Amino acid sequence: MEVTVAKSAGFCFGVKRAVDTVYEQIEKGQKPVYTYGPIIHNEQVVEDLAARGVQVIRSEEELERITEGTVIIRSHGVPRRICDKIKAQGLTLVDATCPFVRKIHRIVEQESEKGNHIVIIGSEPHPEVEGIKGWASGPVTVISTEEEARSFVPENGKKVSIVAQTTFNYNKFKDLVEIFSKKSYDISVLNTICNATEERQTEARTLAGTVDTMLVIGGRHSSNTQKLYEICKEECKNTYFIETLVDLDTKPFQSFGRVGITAGASTPNKIIEEVQKHVRIKF
Ligand code: F3S
């Protein structure tokens, strides 16, 4: 049986880095360790970390009550205010913000200091967008629809600096920027979209087109895994959506030689490997 696992299956670079950071802090024996928000949208990972003593801070008020320990910032990043608070409270800050997101924070900080009106093309209230907003020291507006772009007016005729949420759809971003370009404002556009999602989808499509059976692993409520499933199904009718190894035995899984495997952005490598091994041995 030939089994191919997509190279881009599972965690993107930024999420992997953040999850690894938490395990490194545990290994260093740091105590107590907190993450500001769940490190990833994956129950198994969050439960495993909880079993190792990692606690999740769910709000700013909760943070204010903590008096000692290490606080890890997840890949989405946070507003500058939160970093300042962690330091002011005498806690150790470990910043696992994805470097691509951190870059947006820096741009927003600098452009804002120049006096520009910041426009974030993204979806509110996504935590990444909340974080980006929190690095502006002046006017900042989040825009996700054409209507919002059309009705936007910069404060006091200020210059406009546009950035994007890393996971925003590129075509939609282009259309929105087009609307801004037609207005006679002074604008600067920085395309800060990350291509990790697109790469994963492109690779899944290509792989699904060359195999007899395709397995897509991911959380039931994960929209990016659902999207991967739809893409693969278009190319390969024997495509199965599974959450863990257990589902594999309950699915009418039929294999005809070549099997392809991909996984959503929050699927840990461990699960991908388990499925891969199981398929090789059992079928
Ligand atoms: Fe992942 Fe960072 Fe891109 S978290 S999706 S690599 S912006």
Short mmCIF file of C-alpha atoms and ligand atoms in Angstrom, two decimals:
data_model
loop_
_atom_site.label_atom_id
_atom_site.label_comp_id
_atom_site.label_asym_id
_atom_site.label_seq_id
_atom_site.Cartn_x
_atom_site.Cartn_y
_atom_site.Cartn_z
CA MET A 1 0.00 0.00 0.00
CA GLU A 2 1.30 3.39 -0.97
CA VAL A 3 0.59 6.10 1.58
CA THR A 4 1.46 9.74 0.96
CA VAL A 5 1.13 12.39 3.62
CA ALA A 6 0.91 15.97 2.37
CA LYS A 7 3.92 18.00 3.52
CA SER A 8 1.66 20.88 4.54
CA ALA A 9 -0.72 18.66 6.56
CA GLY A 10 -1.48 19.88 10.06
CA PHE A 11 0.07 22.75 11.99
CA CYS A 12 1.42 25.71 10.07
CA PHE A 13 4.82 27.08 11.04
CA GLY A 14 3.45 29.66 13.50
CA VAL A 15 1.14 27.28 15.37
CA LYS A 16 3.80 24.57 15.59
CA ARG A 17 6.23 27.10 17.00
CA ALA A 18 3.70 28.24 19.62
CA VAL A 19 2.79 24.70 20.72
CA ASP A 20 6.48 23.73 20.90
CA THR A 21 7.13 26.81 23.02
CA VAL A 22 4.63 25.63 25.64
CA TYR A 23 6.21 22.16 25.84
CA GLU A 24 9.66 23.77 26.12
CA GLN A 25 8.50 25.87 29.08
CA ILE A 26 7.10 22.76 30.78
CA GLU A 27 10.40 20.95 30.24
CA LYS A 28 12.31 23.85 31.73
CA GLY A 29 10.28 23.24 34.87
CA GLN A 30 8.71 26.69 34.84
CA LYS A 31 5.78 26.92 37.21
CA PRO A 32 3.06 27.95 36.97
CA VAL A 33 2.73 28.20 33.20
CA TYR A 34 -0.21 29.97 31.60
CA THR A 35 -1.25 30.52 28.01
CA TYR A 36 -3.18 33.67 27.18
CA GLY A 37 -6.17 31.93 25.56
CA PRO A 38 -6.06 28.28 24.44
CA ILE A 39 -2.81 27.76 22.53
CA ILE A 40 -4.67 26.03 19.71
CA HIS A 41 -8.22 24.98 18.81
CA ASN A 42 -7.61 21.33 19.48
CA GLU A 43 -9.11 19.63 22.50
CA GLN A 44 -6.56 16.83 22.73
CA VAL A 45 -3.63 19.26 22.81
CA VAL A 46 -5.26 21.61 25.31
CA GLU A 47 -6.20 18.64 27.55
CA ASP A 48 -2.68 17.23 27.36
CA LEU A 49 -1.26 20.60 28.37
CA ALA A 50 -3.77 20.91 31.21
CA ALA A 51 -2.68 17.49 32.49
CA ARG A 52 0.87 18.86 32.59
CA GLY A 53 -0.27 21.82 34.66
CA VAL A 54 -0.67 24.49 31.97
CA GLN A 55 -3.55 26.82 32.73
CA VAL A 56 -5.49 28.94 30.27
CA ILE A 57 -6.12 32.62 31.01
CA ARG A 58 -9.48 33.48 29.48
CA SER A 59 -9.77 37.21 30.07
CA GLU A 60 -7.91 40.36 30.96
CA GLU A 61 -9.57 40.34 34.40
CA GLU A 62 -8.28 36.84 35.01
CA LEU A 63 -4.79 37.98 34.03
CA GLU A 64 -4.97 40.83 36.53
CA ARG A 65 -5.46 38.35 39.38
CA ILE A 66 -2.28 36.38 38.60
CA THR A 67 0.70 37.23 40.74
CA GLU A 68 3.43 34.81 39.62
CA GLY A 69 4.49 32.56 36.77
CA THR A 70 5.06 32.56 33.03
CA VAL A 71 2.49 33.72 30.50
CA ILE A 72 2.82 32.48 26.93
CA ILE A 73 1.28 34.49 24.11
CA ARG A 74 -0.16 32.26 21.37
CA SER A 75 0.46 32.60 17.62
CA HIS A 76 -2.50 35.00 17.09
CA GLY A 77 -0.73 37.65 19.17
CA VAL A 78 -2.26 40.14 21.61
CA PRO A 79 -2.65 43.93 21.89
CA ARG A 80 0.39 45.78 23.26
CA ARG A 81 -1.64 46.56 26.40
CA ILE A 82 -1.64 42.86 27.37
CA CYS A 83 2.15 42.51 26.99
CA ASP A 84 2.61 45.65 29.11
CA LYS A 85 0.26 44.30 31.75
CA ILE A 86 2.07 40.96 31.99
CA LYS A 87 5.40 42.71 32.49
CA ALA A 88 4.00 45.28 34.92
CA GLN A 89 2.61 42.48 37.07
CA GLY A 90 6.09 40.99 37.37
CA LEU A 91 5.19 37.89 35.35
CA THR A 92 7.51 36.34 32.77
CA LEU A 93 6.34 37.00 29.23
CA VAL A 94 7.10 34.36 26.60
CA ASP A 95 5.96 35.68 23.26
CA ALA A 96 5.03 32.93 20.78
CA THR A 97 3.22 35.33 18.45
CA CYS A 98 3.76 34.07 14.89
CA PRO A 99 6.54 36.19 13.36
CA PHE A 100 4.24 36.98 10.42
CA VAL A 101 1.67 38.43 12.82
CA ARG A 102 4.38 40.21 14.80
CA LYS A 103 5.47 41.88 11.58
CA ILE A 104 1.95 43.32 11.19
CA HIS A 105 2.10 44.63 14.78
CA ARG A 106 5.31 46.47 13.96
CA ILE A 107 3.91 47.96 10.76
CA VAL A 108 0.78 49.13 12.55
CA GLU A 109 2.81 50.59 15.40
CA GLN A 110 5.09 52.53 13.04
CA GLU A 111 2.42 53.71 10.61
CA SER A 112 0.28 54.78 13.50
CA GLU A 113 3.14 56.75 15.06
CA LYS A 114 3.47 58.59 11.74
CA GLY A 115 -0.09 59.75 12.28
CA ASN A 116 -1.77 57.52 9.69
CA HIS A 117 -5.24 56.00 9.96
CA ILE A 118 -4.85 52.21 10.08
CA VAL A 119 -7.23 49.96 8.17
CA ILE A 120 -7.17 46.24 8.95
CA ILE A 121 -8.85 44.10 6.33
CA GLY A 122 -10.06 41.22 8.45
CA SER A 123 -12.87 39.79 10.51
CA GLU A 124 -13.78 41.17 13.86
CA PRO A 125 -13.74 39.85 16.60
CA HIS A 126 -11.03 37.38 15.57
CA PRO A 127 -8.31 37.44 18.26
CA GLU A 128 -5.61 38.10 15.69
CA VAL A 129 -7.45 41.23 14.54
CA GLU A 130 -8.02 42.33 18.14
CA GLY A 131 -4.29 41.92 18.71
CA ILE A 132 -3.33 43.91 15.60
CA LYS A 133 -5.73 46.71 16.54
CA GLY A 134 -4.05 46.95 19.89
CA TRP A 135 -0.74 48.10 18.40
CA ALA A 136 -2.20 51.27 16.89
CA SER A 137 -1.83 54.46 18.85
CA GLY A 138 -4.27 56.44 16.69
CA PRO A 139 -7.38 55.79 14.59
CA VAL A 140 -7.88 52.19 13.46
CA THR A 141 -10.77 50.63 11.52
CA VAL A 142 -11.49 46.98 10.74
CA ILE A 143 -13.10 46.35 7.36
CA SER A 144 -14.44 43.07 6.02
CA THR A 145 -17.11 44.01 3.46
CA GLU A 146 -17.30 46.12 0.29
CA GLU A 147 -19.97 48.26 1.87
CA GLU A 148 -17.69 49.09 4.80
CA ALA A 149 -14.86 49.90 2.40
CA ARG A 150 -17.10 52.22 0.39
CA SER A 151 -18.35 54.14 3.40
CA PHE A 152 -14.94 54.47 5.07
CA VAL A 153 -13.67 58.02 5.64
CA PRO A 154 -10.22 58.57 7.17
CA GLU A 155 -10.07 60.71 10.27
CA ASN A 156 -9.21 64.37 9.48
CA GLY A 157 -8.08 63.46 5.96
CA LYS A 158 -5.19 61.39 7.34
CA LYS A 159 -3.07 59.13 5.16
CA VAL A 160 -4.40 55.54 5.20
CA SER A 161 -2.23 52.47 5.86
CA ILE A 162 -3.87 49.16 4.97
CA VAL A 163 -2.85 45.74 6.31
CA ALA A 164 -4.59 42.35 6.24
CA GLN A 165 -5.42 39.61 8.73
CA THR A 166 -3.04 36.76 7.85
CA THR A 167 -5.81 34.30 7.00
CA PHE A 168 -7.97 36.68 4.98
CA ASN A 169 -9.06 35.53 1.52
CA TYR A 170 -6.69 37.04 -1.05
CA ASN A 171 -9.30 37.72 -3.76
CA LYS A 172 -11.58 39.46 -1.30
CA PHE A 173 -8.62 41.50 -0.04
CA LYS A 174 -7.83 42.58 -3.62
CA ASP A 175 -11.44 43.63 -4.23
CA LEU A 176 -11.53 45.70 -1.05
CA VAL A 177 -8.20 47.36 -1.80
CA GLU A 178 -9.53 48.20 -5.25
CA ILE A 179 -12.36 50.17 -3.65
CA PHE A 180 -9.86 52.14 -1.55
CA SER A 181 -7.68 52.79 -4.59
CA LYS A 182 -10.59 54.37 -6.44
CA LYS A 183 -11.05 56.90 -3.68
CA SER A 184 -8.70 59.86 -3.83
CA TYR A 185 -7.13 59.20 -0.43
CA ASP A 186 -3.43 58.85 0.10
CA ILE A 187 -3.11 55.12 0.79
CA SER A 188 -0.34 52.60 1.33
CA VAL A 189 -1.17 48.91 1.11
CA LEU A 190 0.76 46.07 2.67
CA ASN A 191 -0.41 42.61 1.77
CA THR A 192 0.22 40.71 4.99
CA ILE A 193 -1.77 37.57 4.07
CA CYS A 194 0.05 34.35 4.95
CA ASN A 195 -0.01 31.65 2.30
CA ALA A 196 0.11 28.65 4.68
CA THR A 197 -3.61 27.93 4.22
CA GLU A 198 -3.50 28.30 0.47
CA GLU A 199 -0.46 26.04 0.19
CA ARG A 200 -2.19 23.37 2.28
CA GLN A 201 -5.26 23.53 0.03
CA THR A 202 -3.29 23.47 -3.22
CA GLU A 203 -1.22 20.50 -2.07
CA ALA A 204 -4.36 18.64 -0.90
CA ARG A 205 -6.02 19.16 -4.27
CA THR A 206 -2.97 17.91 -6.17
CA LEU A 207 -2.54 14.90 -3.90
CA ALA A 208 -6.25 13.98 -4.01
CA GLY A 209 -6.04 13.98 -7.78
CA THR A 210 -3.39 11.27 -7.77
CA VAL A 211 -4.68 8.78 -5.15
CA ASP A 212 -7.54 6.27 -4.89
CA THR A 213 -8.51 7.13 -1.33
CA MET A 214 -8.01 10.38 0.50
CA LEU A 215 -8.16 10.88 4.27
CA VAL A 216 -8.70 14.34 5.70
CA ILE A 217 -7.98 14.56 9.43
CA GLY A 218 -9.29 17.35 11.63
CA GLY A 219 -11.74 18.56 14.25
CA ARG A 220 -15.43 18.21 13.46
CA HIS A 221 -15.98 21.94 13.92
CA SER A 222 -12.86 23.04 12.13
CA SER A 223 -13.89 25.10 9.11
CA ASN A 224 -10.49 24.86 7.45
CA THR A 225 -10.62 21.04 7.65
CA GLN A 226 -14.14 21.07 6.20
CA LYS A 227 -12.83 23.17 3.32
CA LEU A 228 -9.96 20.71 2.77
CA TYR A 229 -12.48 17.86 2.71
CA GLU A 230 -14.57 19.62 0.05
CA ILE A 231 -11.52 20.33 -2.11
CA CYS A 232 -10.34 16.70 -1.88
CA LYS A 233 -13.82 15.29 -2.52
CA GLU A 234 -13.94 17.20 -5.82
CA GLU A 235 -10.80 15.38 -6.95
CA CYS A 236 -11.29 12.00 -5.30
CA LYS A 237 -14.71 10.51 -4.57
CA ASN A 238 -13.32 8.16 -1.90
CA THR A 239 -12.53 11.00 0.46
CA TYR A 240 -13.13 10.52 4.20
CA PHE A 241 -13.25 13.10 6.97
CA ILE A 242 -11.91 11.65 10.22
CA GLU A 243 -11.21 13.23 13.58
CA THR A 244 -8.95 10.55 15.05
CA LEU A 245 -7.86 7.00 14.42
CA VAL A 246 -11.07 5.67 16.00
CA ASP A 247 -13.17 7.07 13.15
CA LEU A 248 -11.16 5.13 10.65
CA ASP A 249 -12.55 1.82 11.86
CA THR A 250 -16.12 3.01 11.81
CA LYS A 251 -15.98 4.47 8.31
CA PRO A 252 -16.71 2.29 5.30
CA PHE A 253 -13.07 2.75 4.46
CA GLN A 254 -12.04 1.14 1.22
CA SER A 255 -8.60 1.36 -0.07
CA PHE A 256 -7.52 0.61 -3.58
CA GLY A 257 -3.80 0.90 -3.38
CA ARG A 258 -2.83 4.53 -3.13
CA VAL A 259 -3.89 6.55 -0.10
CA GLY A 260 -3.34 10.25 0.46
CA ILE A 261 -3.50 11.96 3.84
CA THR A 262 -3.87 15.61 4.72
CA ALA A 263 -4.96 17.39 7.88
CA GLY A 264 -6.42 20.70 9.06
CA ALA A 265 -4.40 23.48 10.63
CA SER A 266 -4.99 22.37 14.23
CA THR A 267 -4.36 18.66 13.83
CA PRO A 268 -1.32 17.52 15.84
CA ASN A 269 1.39 15.55 14.09
CA LYS A 270 0.89 12.69 16.52
CA ILE A 271 -2.62 12.01 15.16
CA ILE A 272 -1.43 12.25 11.55
CA GLU A 273 1.34 9.73 12.29
CA GLU A 274 -1.03 7.33 14.07
CA VAL A 275 -3.41 7.34 11.13
CA GLN A 276 -0.57 6.89 8.67
CA LYS A 277 0.85 3.90 10.58
CA HIS A 278 -2.56 2.32 11.03
CA VAL A 279 -3.34 2.58 7.32
CA ARG A 280 0.00 1.03 6.37
CA ILE A 281 -0.40 -1.91 8.75
CA LYS A 282 -4.09 -2.64 8.52
CA PHE A 283 -4.92 -2.13 4.87
FE1 F3S B 1 0.24 30.14 10.67
FE2 F3S B 1 1.59 32.30 11.17
FE3 F3S B 1 0.58 31.89 8.82
S1 F3S B 1 0.22 31.25 12.55
S2 F3S B 1 -1.28 30.71 9.17
S3 F3S B 1 2.19 30.72 9.75
S4 F3S B 1 0.58 33.78 9.93
#
